[in-house]
């Protein structure tokens, strides 16, 4: 078993230092002592690492709060337990805001110290494990790996694992912004072609003439401005995978040329006099109804059947809302790192709105909102936008119900988080507050997420706690508080 780094005890009282050293040594810990903050900071600045720091608040020269603030700049991840005197509530609050992990009031019992240390060290261990897993996840995401906790996305993952090692053509379907490119990359990087090129082409981004030259290349002099030969994307993707996004936007003449590549593995450049042989796996994606387009003569039927060997449907975000907290955490970390920010988490009231919103822009919309929160360090505009969107959706639903003969409220539907009376008007002082409504929504969302993760892990609560990024004890408390039972019964 790997031995933990030593514990640093910082206290100006000799008897306290020696008592803690004796006690902790008997428990199997190595202990380093410091009689004041300056000595402790010097050890840290010299590169010493500790698994835990026990720090007295009342110190000479430099008090414990100032020492804690400086520790957080040198050893950001090292947990710190503060030792305080009776009646120092205000000081304790300041210490916790500065990043203290826990506190003990002198005099304390051995059991209190054990509980505080075990809790802090266990939490820190989970944080480090999560950090390691996230590092691995970042690497895998670059290779098209995606995280899934919902049943629907797990089914997508299962299909990917089945088709990736084969060379069959895959058609990925789903709304804009659901992550079709992530699925295509996952297919490639889990295939035998993983070390070969992955080339993406957006068929909607270029006009027909440019798209043809982009896909198949051109010879020198093929058209005005063709001063030299240029290989196309199919040549660049040779022995690898080409991802044709928005395939439904491709014109009929280009559809015919693509069909030739799929059938024979060859094509000719624009202005070319010879055929070029390629070995390319084709993965296509669309958010359109290709069957309807075939019926209307806007998409070749023979090409449709060539592309649709295996079809993967990626569900909309509103169909897998249990993944929103995990996606939020991933995007927060991504953009905190990119913009050098430190937004810790999405607050409960905003998460409640996230779980209510229908996400017409899907994962891309969520990512852009998190990016805005990180860059602007302001959630007010996002809250206002979500309230307006949710309100508009409810009004549209009410109008649809009215046209179908269902009763419709006399007053406009208020924004989420605004208390109303029986007539749909803003309520008076006795109404439920915004804070209470959003808190209730967040708790309901939290309960649903915990239930789903528990079901996913077959009620392995330790595994569920890791996925949810909370301590095991916190999960047990939330299960009891929410009334969650095994199997959701």
Short mmCIF file of C-alpha atoms in Angstrom, two decimals:
data_model
loop_
_atom_site.label_atom_id
_atom_site.label_comp_id
_atom_site.label_asym_id
_atom_site.label_seq_id
_atom_site.Cartn_x
_atom_site.Cartn_y
_atom_site.Cartn_z
CA UNK A 1 0.00 0.00 0.00
CA UNK A 2 1.33 3.44 -0.97
CA UNK A 3 2.22 5.54 2.07
CA UNK A 4 0.62 8.98 2.24
CA UNK A 5 2.78 12.13 2.36
CA UNK A 6 3.24 13.43 5.94
CA UNK A 7 0.79 15.59 7.86
CA UNK A 8 1.92 19.13 8.70
CA UNK A 9 0.87 20.40 12.16
CA UNK A 10 1.12 24.19 12.60
CA UNK A 11 0.59 25.43 16.19
CA UNK A 12 2.51 27.79 18.46
CA UNK A 13 1.74 25.72 21.57
CA UNK A 14 4.43 23.07 22.13
CA UNK A 15 2.12 20.74 24.08
CA UNK A 16 -0.51 20.75 21.26
CA UNK A 17 2.14 20.02 18.63
CA UNK A 18 3.62 17.13 20.57
CA UNK A 19 0.19 15.73 21.48
CA UNK A 20 -0.89 15.69 17.81
CA UNK A 21 2.43 14.22 16.72
CA UNK A 22 2.16 11.34 19.21
CA UNK A 23 -1.47 10.69 18.38
CA UNK A 24 -1.01 10.76 14.58
CA UNK A 25 2.19 8.70 14.70
CA UNK A 26 0.33 5.96 16.58
CA UNK A 27 -2.24 5.99 13.77
CA UNK A 28 0.51 5.32 11.21
CA UNK A 29 1.04 8.83 9.84
CA UNK A 30 4.33 10.65 9.37
CA UNK A 31 4.18 14.07 11.03
CA UNK A 32 6.05 17.33 10.43
CA UNK A 33 5.79 20.17 12.98
CA UNK A 34 5.88 23.96 12.50
CA UNK A 35 5.62 26.48 15.34
CA UNK A 36 4.28 29.36 13.23
CA UNK A 37 2.94 30.26 9.79
CA UNK A 38 6.28 31.46 8.43
CA UNK A 39 7.93 28.10 9.10
CA UNK A 40 5.02 26.25 7.49
CA UNK A 41 5.06 28.45 4.38
CA UNK A 42 8.81 28.08 4.06
CA UNK A 43 8.50 24.28 4.00
CA UNK A 44 5.82 24.52 1.30
CA UNK A 45 7.79 27.01 -0.79
CA UNK A 46 10.78 24.65 -0.68
CA UNK A 47 8.66 22.00 -2.37
CA UNK A 48 7.50 19.87 0.58
CA UNK A 49 4.18 18.11 -0.01
CA UNK A 50 1.66 17.07 2.62
CA UNK A 51 -1.44 14.92 2.59
CA UNK A 52 -3.06 17.21 5.20
CA UNK A 53 -2.32 20.42 7.10
CA UNK A 54 -3.67 20.99 10.61
CA UNK A 55 -3.47 24.75 11.18
CA UNK A 56 -4.18 26.78 14.32
CA UNK A 57 -6.01 30.06 13.73
CA UNK A 58 -4.36 31.91 16.64
CA UNK A 59 -0.70 32.20 15.64
CA UNK A 60 1.96 34.85 16.42
CA UNK A 61 3.23 37.26 13.72
CA UNK A 62 0.87 35.95 11.04
CA UNK A 63 -2.58 34.61 11.99
CA UNK A 64 -3.99 31.36 10.66
CA UNK A 65 -6.31 33.06 8.15
CA UNK A 66 -3.43 34.82 6.42
CA UNK A 67 -1.39 31.62 6.45
CA UNK A 68 -4.36 29.73 4.95
CA UNK A 69 -4.69 32.30 2.17
CA UNK A 70 -1.01 31.89 1.28
CA UNK A 71 -1.21 28.10 1.48
CA UNK A 72 -4.00 28.16 -1.07
CA UNK A 73 -1.68 29.93 -3.53
CA UNK A 74 1.18 27.44 -3.02
CA UNK A 75 -0.65 24.13 -2.38
CA UNK A 76 -4.11 24.63 -3.82
CA UNK A 77 -5.26 21.01 -3.51
CA UNK A 78 -3.86 20.20 -0.05
CA UNK A 79 -6.71 19.87 2.50
CA UNK A 80 -6.50 22.07 5.62
CA UNK A 81 -8.22 21.50 8.98
CA UNK A 82 -8.37 24.63 11.15
CA UNK A 83 -8.03 24.56 14.96
CA UNK A 84 -10.17 27.25 16.61
CA UNK A 85 -11.17 28.42 20.06
CA UNK A 86 -14.70 28.54 21.44
CA UNK A 87 -16.84 31.44 20.17
CA UNK A 88 -14.91 32.09 16.95
CA UNK A 89 -17.85 31.53 14.60
CA UNK A 90 -17.09 34.53 12.40
CA UNK A 91 -13.46 33.45 12.02
CA UNK A 92 -14.54 29.92 11.11
CA UNK A 93 -16.81 31.28 8.36
CA UNK A 94 -13.92 33.31 6.93
CA UNK A 95 -11.66 30.26 7.05
CA UNK A 96 -14.17 28.11 5.16
CA UNK A 97 -14.54 30.83 2.52
CA UNK A 98 -10.76 30.90 2.12
CA UNK A 99 -10.79 27.18 1.36
CA UNK A 100 -10.47 25.37 4.70
CA UNK A 101 -11.67 21.76 4.44
CA UNK A 102 -12.96 21.45 8.03
CA UNK A 103 -12.38 22.80 11.55
CA UNK A 104 -12.04 21.54 15.12
CA UNK A 105 -12.82 23.53 18.25
CA UNK A 106 -10.28 23.24 21.06
CA UNK A 107 -10.33 21.20 23.19
CA UNK A 108 -11.37 18.32 20.92
CA UNK A 109 -11.77 14.59 21.43
CA UNK A 110 -9.68 12.02 19.59
CA UNK A 111 -12.84 10.72 17.86
CA UNK A 112 -13.57 14.23 16.52
CA UNK A 113 -10.09 14.42 15.03
CA UNK A 114 -10.45 10.95 13.49
CA UNK A 115 -13.79 11.84 11.91
CA UNK A 116 -12.55 15.15 10.49
CA UNK A 117 -9.34 13.61 9.11
CA UNK A 118 -11.05 10.59 7.56
CA UNK A 119 -13.69 12.78 5.95
CA UNK A 120 -11.18 15.27 4.54
CA UNK A 121 -8.69 12.65 3.31
CA UNK A 122 -11.43 10.53 1.71
CA UNK A 123 -12.85 13.55 -0.10
CA UNK A 124 -9.40 14.62 -1.29
CA UNK A 125 -8.70 11.11 -2.55
CA UNK A 126 -11.93 11.12 -4.56
CA UNK A 127 -11.10 14.56 -5.95
CA UNK A 128 -7.69 13.34 -7.12
CA UNK A 129 -9.21 10.19 -8.62
CA UNK A 130 -11.81 12.30 -10.42
CA UNK A 131 -9.08 14.63 -11.68
CA UNK A 132 -7.17 11.64 -13.04
CA UNK A 133 -10.29 10.25 -14.70
CA UNK A 134 -11.04 13.64 -16.25
CA UNK A 135 -7.53 13.81 -17.65
CA UNK A 136 -8.05 10.41 -19.23
CA UNK A 137 -11.46 11.54 -20.45
CA UNK A 138 -9.97 14.65 -22.10
CA UNK A 139 -7.55 12.44 -24.01
CA UNK A 140 -10.31 10.06 -25.03
CA UNK A 141 -12.62 12.91 -26.04
CA UNK A 142 -10.00 14.10 -28.51
CA UNK A 143 -10.31 10.65 -30.02
CA UNK A 144 -14.09 10.80 -30.24
CA UNK A 145 -14.91 9.20 -26.90
CA UNK A 146 -18.08 10.43 -25.24
CA UNK A 147 -19.42 10.07 -21.71
CA UNK A 148 -22.86 8.50 -21.35
CA UNK A 149 -25.01 7.77 -18.33
CA UNK A 150 -28.46 7.61 -19.94
CA UNK A 151 -30.00 4.42 -21.32
CA UNK A 152 -30.41 5.99 -24.76
CA UNK A 153 -26.80 7.10 -25.09
CA UNK A 154 -25.58 3.77 -23.71
CA UNK A 155 -27.44 2.11 -26.59
CA UNK A 156 -25.66 4.44 -29.02
CA UNK A 157 -22.37 3.48 -27.41
CA UNK A 158 -23.20 -0.22 -27.74
CA UNK A 159 -23.91 0.16 -31.48
CA UNK A 160 -20.65 2.07 -31.96
CA UNK A 161 -18.70 -0.73 -30.28
CA UNK A 162 -20.37 -3.25 -32.59
CA UNK A 163 -19.90 -1.42 -35.90
CA UNK A 164 -16.57 0.34 -35.30
CA UNK A 165 -14.31 -2.69 -36.00
CA UNK A 166 -16.15 -3.38 -39.26
CA UNK A 167 -15.92 -1.30 -42.45
CA UNK A 168 -19.63 -0.79 -43.02
CA UNK A 169 -20.97 2.63 -44.01
CA UNK A 170 -22.81 4.34 -41.16
CA UNK A 171 -25.56 6.96 -41.31
CA UNK A 172 -25.86 9.07 -38.14
CA UNK A 173 -29.19 10.81 -37.60
CA UNK A 174 -30.38 13.35 -35.09
CA UNK A 175 -31.14 17.01 -34.55
CA UNK A 176 -28.55 19.71 -35.02
CA UNK A 177 -26.18 19.99 -32.06
CA UNK A 178 -26.75 16.54 -30.53
CA UNK A 179 -23.17 15.38 -31.08
CA UNK A 180 -23.21 13.49 -34.39
CA UNK A 181 -19.58 14.41 -35.04
CA UNK A 182 -18.56 12.98 -31.66
CA UNK A 183 -20.26 9.72 -32.65
CA UNK A 184 -18.45 9.69 -36.01
CA UNK A 185 -15.08 10.28 -34.33
CA UNK A 186 -15.84 7.54 -31.83
CA UNK A 187 -16.54 5.11 -34.69
CA UNK A 188 -13.23 6.02 -36.35
CA UNK A 189 -11.03 5.92 -33.24
CA UNK A 190 -12.48 2.58 -32.18
CA UNK A 191 -11.92 1.06 -35.62
CA UNK A 192 -8.94 -0.64 -37.28
CA UNK A 193 -8.39 2.67 -39.11
CA UNK A 194 -7.80 4.61 -35.89
CA UNK A 195 -4.20 5.51 -36.74
CA UNK A 196 -5.16 6.71 -40.22
CA UNK A 197 -6.74 10.10 -41.12
CA UNK A 198 -10.18 11.23 -39.98
CA UNK A 199 -11.42 13.88 -42.43
CA UNK A 200 -14.56 15.95 -41.89
CA UNK A 201 -16.48 17.69 -44.69
CA UNK A 202 -19.56 19.86 -44.07
CA UNK A 203 -21.64 19.46 -47.22
CA UNK A 204 -23.80 22.48 -46.35
CA UNK A 205 -20.88 24.88 -45.89
CA UNK A 206 -19.84 25.13 -49.56
CA UNK A 207 -21.65 25.74 -52.87
CA UNK A 208 -21.86 22.80 -55.28
CA UNK A 209 -18.82 23.72 -57.44
CA UNK A 210 -16.53 24.25 -54.47
CA UNK A 211 -17.81 21.16 -52.65
CA UNK A 212 -16.99 18.96 -55.65
CA UNK A 213 -13.41 20.25 -55.84
CA UNK A 214 -13.14 19.97 -52.04
CA UNK A 215 -14.21 16.32 -52.08
CA UNK A 216 -12.49 15.09 -55.22
CA UNK A 217 -9.72 17.61 -55.90
CA UNK A 218 -8.75 19.10 -59.25
CA UNK A 219 -6.02 19.10 -61.88
CA UNK A 220 -4.00 22.14 -62.88
CA UNK A 221 -6.01 24.25 -65.34
CA UNK A 222 -9.33 22.52 -64.56
CA UNK A 223 -10.93 25.95 -64.08
CA UNK A 224 -9.94 29.60 -63.71
CA UNK A 225 -7.70 29.90 -60.69
CA UNK A 226 -6.60 26.23 -60.69
CA UNK A 227 -2.90 27.05 -60.89
CA UNK A 228 -1.74 23.72 -59.54
CA UNK A 229 -3.03 20.24 -58.83
CA UNK A 230 -4.89 19.76 -55.53
CA UNK A 231 -5.90 16.44 -53.94
CA UNK A 232 -9.43 16.18 -52.56
CA UNK A 233 -10.65 15.08 -49.16
CA UNK A 234 -11.24 11.52 -50.34
CA UNK A 235 -7.56 11.21 -51.27
CA UNK A 236 -6.50 12.73 -47.96
CA UNK A 237 -8.73 10.24 -46.13
CA UNK A 238 -7.25 7.22 -47.94
CA UNK A 239 -7.11 4.19 -45.58
CA UNK A 240 -8.96 6.27 -42.99
CA UNK A 241 -12.48 7.65 -42.50
CA UNK A 242 -14.30 10.53 -44.16
CA UNK A 243 -17.20 12.12 -42.27
CA UNK A 244 -19.78 13.73 -44.56
CA UNK A 245 -21.85 16.03 -42.36
CA UNK A 246 -25.19 17.44 -43.62
CA UNK A 247 -25.22 14.83 -46.42
CA UNK A 248 -28.78 15.80 -47.38
CA UNK A 249 -27.48 19.15 -48.68
CA UNK A 250 -25.44 17.48 -51.43
CA UNK A 251 -26.68 18.17 -54.99
CA UNK A 252 -27.91 15.29 -57.24
CA UNK A 253 -24.81 15.39 -59.55
CA UNK A 254 -22.51 15.12 -56.53
CA UNK A 255 -24.70 12.36 -55.11
CA UNK A 256 -24.04 10.35 -58.29
CA UNK A 257 -20.27 10.84 -57.99
CA UNK A 258 -20.36 9.85 -54.29
CA UNK A 259 -22.31 6.71 -55.22
CA UNK A 260 -19.50 5.76 -57.62
CA UNK A 261 -16.94 6.07 -54.81
CA UNK A 262 -19.05 3.90 -52.50
CA UNK A 263 -19.60 1.26 -55.19
CA UNK A 264 -16.19 1.10 -56.87
CA UNK A 265 -13.80 2.93 -54.54
CA UNK A 266 -12.69 5.26 -57.35
CA UNK A 267 -13.30 8.73 -58.78
CA UNK A 268 -11.61 11.31 -60.97
CA UNK A 269 -10.46 14.80 -60.05
CA UNK A 270 -12.04 17.81 -61.73
CA UNK A 271 -10.32 18.10 -65.10
CA UNK A 272 -8.72 14.69 -64.59
CA UNK A 273 -8.36 12.01 -67.27
CA UNK A 274 -7.77 9.01 -65.02
CA UNK A 275 -9.54 7.34 -62.12
CA UNK A 276 -8.05 7.39 -58.63
CA UNK A 277 -8.45 4.37 -56.37
CA UNK A 278 -9.11 4.98 -52.66
CA UNK A 279 -9.86 2.86 -49.61
CA UNK A 280 -12.05 5.07 -47.44
CA UNK A 281 -14.73 4.33 -44.89
CA UNK A 282 -17.68 6.69 -45.23
CA UNK A 283 -19.68 7.93 -42.23
CA UNK A 284 -22.48 10.36 -43.07
CA UNK A 285 -24.79 12.46 -40.91
CA UNK A 286 -28.02 14.37 -41.37
CA UNK A 287 -30.79 16.08 -39.44
CA UNK A 288 -33.20 15.75 -42.38
CA UNK A 289 -35.84 13.13 -43.22
CA UNK A 290 -33.98 11.27 -45.99
CA UNK A 291 -36.89 8.89 -46.60
CA UNK A 292 -39.14 11.83 -47.42
CA UNK A 293 -36.44 13.37 -49.62
CA UNK A 294 -36.13 10.08 -51.53
CA UNK A 295 -39.89 9.99 -51.98
CA UNK A 296 -39.89 13.57 -53.29
CA UNK A 297 -36.98 12.85 -55.65
CA UNK A 298 -34.52 15.16 -53.86
CA UNK A 299 -32.17 12.39 -52.74
CA UNK A 300 -31.07 9.35 -54.76
CA UNK A 301 -32.66 6.16 -53.55
CA UNK A 302 -29.64 4.01 -54.51
CA UNK A 303 -27.31 6.35 -52.57
CA UNK A 304 -29.68 6.29 -49.58
CA UNK A 305 -29.46 2.48 -49.38
CA UNK A 306 -25.67 2.61 -49.79
CA UNK A 307 -25.33 5.04 -46.89
CA UNK A 308 -27.96 3.51 -44.64
CA UNK A 309 -26.23 0.17 -44.02
CA UNK A 310 -26.19 0.90 -40.28
CA UNK A 311 -28.22 3.79 -38.91
CA UNK A 312 -27.48 5.39 -35.54
CA UNK A 313 -29.99 7.79 -34.00
CA UNK A 314 -28.52 10.26 -31.50
CA UNK A 315 -31.28 11.42 -29.11
CA UNK A 316 -31.91 15.09 -28.41
CA UNK A 317 -30.66 16.52 -25.11
CA UNK A 318 -34.25 16.92 -23.86
CA UNK A 319 -34.55 13.12 -24.12
CA UNK A 320 -31.51 12.55 -21.86
CA UNK A 321 -31.56 15.38 -19.35
CA UNK A 322 -29.87 13.25 -16.70
CA UNK A 323 -26.63 13.91 -18.59
CA UNK A 324 -26.88 17.71 -18.21
CA UNK A 325 -24.99 17.93 -14.85
CA UNK A 326 -22.11 15.83 -16.20
CA UNK A 327 -21.96 17.85 -19.43
CA UNK A 328 -22.02 21.07 -17.39
CA UNK A 329 -19.10 19.87 -15.31
CA UNK A 330 -17.13 18.91 -18.42
CA UNK A 331 -17.76 22.24 -20.20
CA UNK A 332 -17.01 24.24 -17.04
CA UNK A 333 -13.64 22.55 -16.69
CA UNK A 334 -12.93 22.94 -20.41
CA UNK A 335 -13.61 26.68 -20.52
CA UNK A 336 -12.18 27.45 -17.07
CA UNK A 337 -8.92 26.04 -18.39
CA UNK A 338 -9.20 27.80 -21.75
CA UNK A 339 -10.04 31.25 -20.36
CA UNK A 340 -8.13 30.96 -17.07
CA UNK A 341 -11.28 31.28 -14.95
CA UNK A 342 -12.47 29.51 -11.82
CA UNK A 343 -16.26 29.06 -11.97
CA UNK A 344 -16.76 26.20 -9.51
CA UNK A 345 -20.20 24.91 -10.49
CA UNK A 346 -23.61 25.72 -11.90
CA UNK A 347 -25.75 27.02 -8.98
CA UNK A 348 -28.86 25.06 -8.02
CA UNK A 349 -31.36 27.65 -9.28
CA UNK A 350 -29.73 27.70 -12.73
CA UNK A 351 -29.45 23.91 -12.82
CA UNK A 352 -33.20 23.79 -12.10
CA UNK A 353 -33.79 25.91 -15.22
CA UNK A 354 -31.41 23.74 -17.22
CA UNK A 355 -33.49 20.69 -16.28
CA UNK A 356 -36.71 22.49 -17.32
CA UNK A 357 -35.49 23.95 -20.63
CA UNK A 358 -36.23 21.95 -23.79
CA UNK A 359 -32.83 22.64 -25.45
CA UNK A 360 -33.76 23.18 -29.11
CA UNK A 361 -30.02 23.68 -29.81
CA UNK A 362 -29.13 20.52 -27.86
CA UNK A 363 -25.62 19.95 -26.48
CA UNK A 364 -24.17 22.77 -28.61
CA UNK A 365 -26.61 25.22 -26.99
CA UNK A 366 -25.67 24.02 -23.50
CA UNK A 367 -21.97 24.31 -24.30
CA UNK A 368 -22.39 27.88 -25.54
CA UNK A 369 -24.30 28.85 -22.38
CA UNK A 370 -21.60 27.42 -20.13
CA UNK A 371 -18.95 29.21 -22.20
CA UNK A 372 -20.83 32.50 -21.74
CA UNK A 373 -21.12 31.94 -17.97
CA UNK A 374 -17.37 31.31 -17.72
CA UNK A 375 -16.30 34.21 -19.95
CA UNK A 376 -18.66 36.84 -18.51
CA UNK A 377 -18.73 35.41 -14.95
CA UNK A 378 -22.41 36.35 -14.92
CA UNK A 379 -25.38 34.00 -14.82
CA UNK A 380 -28.09 36.69 -14.86
CA UNK A 381 -28.32 36.94 -18.66
CA UNK A 382 -28.49 33.14 -19.00
CA UNK A 383 -31.24 32.93 -16.35
CA UNK A 384 -33.21 35.66 -18.14
CA UNK A 385 -32.78 33.94 -21.52
CA UNK A 386 -33.88 30.56 -20.16
CA UNK A 387 -36.90 32.07 -18.39
CA UNK A 388 -37.95 33.79 -21.63
CA UNK A 389 -37.46 30.59 -23.64
CA UNK A 390 -39.37 28.42 -21.17
CA UNK A 391 -42.18 30.99 -21.03
CA UNK A 392 -42.39 31.16 -24.83
CA UNK A 393 -42.54 27.37 -25.05
CA UNK A 394 -45.38 27.26 -22.51
CA UNK A 395 -47.31 29.96 -24.34
CA UNK A 396 -46.88 28.06 -27.62
CA UNK A 397 -48.14 24.89 -25.93
CA UNK A 398 -51.09 26.80 -24.50
CA UNK A 399 -51.92 28.21 -27.95
CA UNK A 400 -51.73 24.73 -29.47
CA UNK A 401 -54.07 23.41 -26.78
CA UNK A 402 -56.49 26.28 -27.45
CA UNK A 403 -56.56 25.53 -31.17
CA UNK A 404 -57.31 21.90 -30.32
CA UNK A 405 -60.25 22.95 -28.15
CA UNK A 406 -58.55 22.63 -24.75
CA UNK A 407 -58.99 25.40 -22.14
CA UNK A 408 -56.22 27.99 -22.12
CA UNK A 409 -55.16 30.25 -19.22
CA UNK A 410 -56.54 33.79 -19.38
CA UNK A 411 -53.18 35.35 -18.56
CA UNK A 412 -49.74 34.77 -20.10
CA UNK A 413 -47.71 32.02 -18.51
CA UNK A 414 -45.11 33.63 -16.23
CA UNK A 415 -41.41 32.93 -16.40
CA UNK A 416 -40.10 29.99 -14.40
CA UNK A 417 -39.28 31.16 -10.91
CA UNK A 418 -42.04 33.82 -10.72
CA UNK A 419 -44.79 33.12 -8.17
CA UNK A 420 -48.37 33.59 -9.45
CA UNK A 421 -51.89 33.51 -8.09
CA UNK A 422 -54.82 31.45 -9.39
CA UNK A 423 -55.38 33.89 -12.27
CA UNK A 424 -51.82 33.65 -13.53
CA UNK A 425 -50.86 37.07 -12.11
CA UNK A 426 -47.74 37.69 -10.01
CA UNK A 427 -48.65 36.77 -6.46
CA UNK A 428 -48.41 38.89 -3.33
CA UNK A 429 -46.09 38.72 -0.33
CA UNK A 430 -47.51 35.37 0.84
CA UNK A 431 -46.62 33.61 -2.44
CA UNK A 432 -43.79 31.14 -2.84
CA UNK A 433 -40.53 32.94 -3.56
CA UNK A 434 -38.30 32.55 -6.60
CA UNK A 435 -35.66 30.96 -4.39
CA UNK A 436 -38.11 28.34 -3.08
CA UNK A 437 -39.38 27.45 -6.56
CA UNK A 438 -35.94 27.07 -8.09
CA UNK A 439 -34.73 25.12 -5.07
CA UNK A 440 -37.67 22.73 -5.39
CA UNK A 441 -37.03 22.29 -9.13
CA UNK A 442 -33.35 21.62 -8.47
CA UNK A 443 -34.13 19.06 -5.76
CA UNK A 444 -36.55 17.23 -8.04
CA UNK A 445 -33.96 17.21 -10.82
CA UNK A 446 -31.29 16.04 -8.38
CA UNK A 447 -33.52 13.20 -7.16
CA UNK A 448 -34.20 12.04 -10.73
CA UNK A 449 -30.49 12.12 -11.62
CA UNK A 450 -29.47 10.20 -8.48
CA UNK A 451 -32.17 7.60 -9.13
CA UNK A 452 -31.01 7.11 -12.73
CA UNK A 453 -27.32 6.83 -11.82
CA UNK A 454 -28.14 4.33 -9.05
CA UNK A 455 -30.13 2.25 -11.53
CA UNK A 456 -27.28 2.48 -14.05
CA UNK A 457 -24.80 1.18 -11.47
CA UNK A 458 -27.20 -1.51 -10.18
CA UNK A 459 -27.32 0.37 -6.89
CA UNK A 460 -23.56 0.30 -6.38
CA UNK A 461 -23.59 3.41 -4.20
CA UNK A 462 -19.82 3.91 -4.11
CA UNK A 463 -19.66 3.84 -7.90
CA UNK A 464 -22.68 6.15 -8.11
CA UNK A 465 -21.05 8.60 -5.68
CA UNK A 466 -17.97 8.76 -7.90
CA UNK A 467 -20.06 9.39 -11.03
CA UNK A 468 -22.03 12.12 -9.22
CA UNK A 469 -18.81 13.63 -7.80
CA UNK A 470 -20.03 13.60 -4.19
CA UNK A 471 -18.85 11.71 -1.13
CA UNK A 472 -20.32 8.33 -0.26
CA UNK A 473 -21.80 9.75 2.97
CA UNK A 474 -23.38 12.65 1.09
CA UNK A 475 -25.00 10.23 -1.34
CA UNK A 476 -26.46 8.14 1.50
CA UNK A 477 -27.87 11.32 3.04
CA UNK A 478 -29.42 12.43 -0.26
CA UNK A 479 -30.95 8.98 -0.86
CA UNK A 480 -32.57 9.12 2.57
CA UNK A 481 -33.61 12.77 2.26
CA UNK A 482 -35.16 12.28 -1.20
CA UNK A 483 -36.91 9.03 -0.29
CA UNK A 484 -35.23 7.12 -3.12
CA UNK A 485 -35.70 3.36 -2.94
CA UNK A 486 -34.00 0.51 -4.77
CA UNK A 487 -35.49 0.10 -8.23
CA UNK A 488 -37.43 3.36 -7.91
CA UNK A 489 -40.42 1.51 -6.46
#
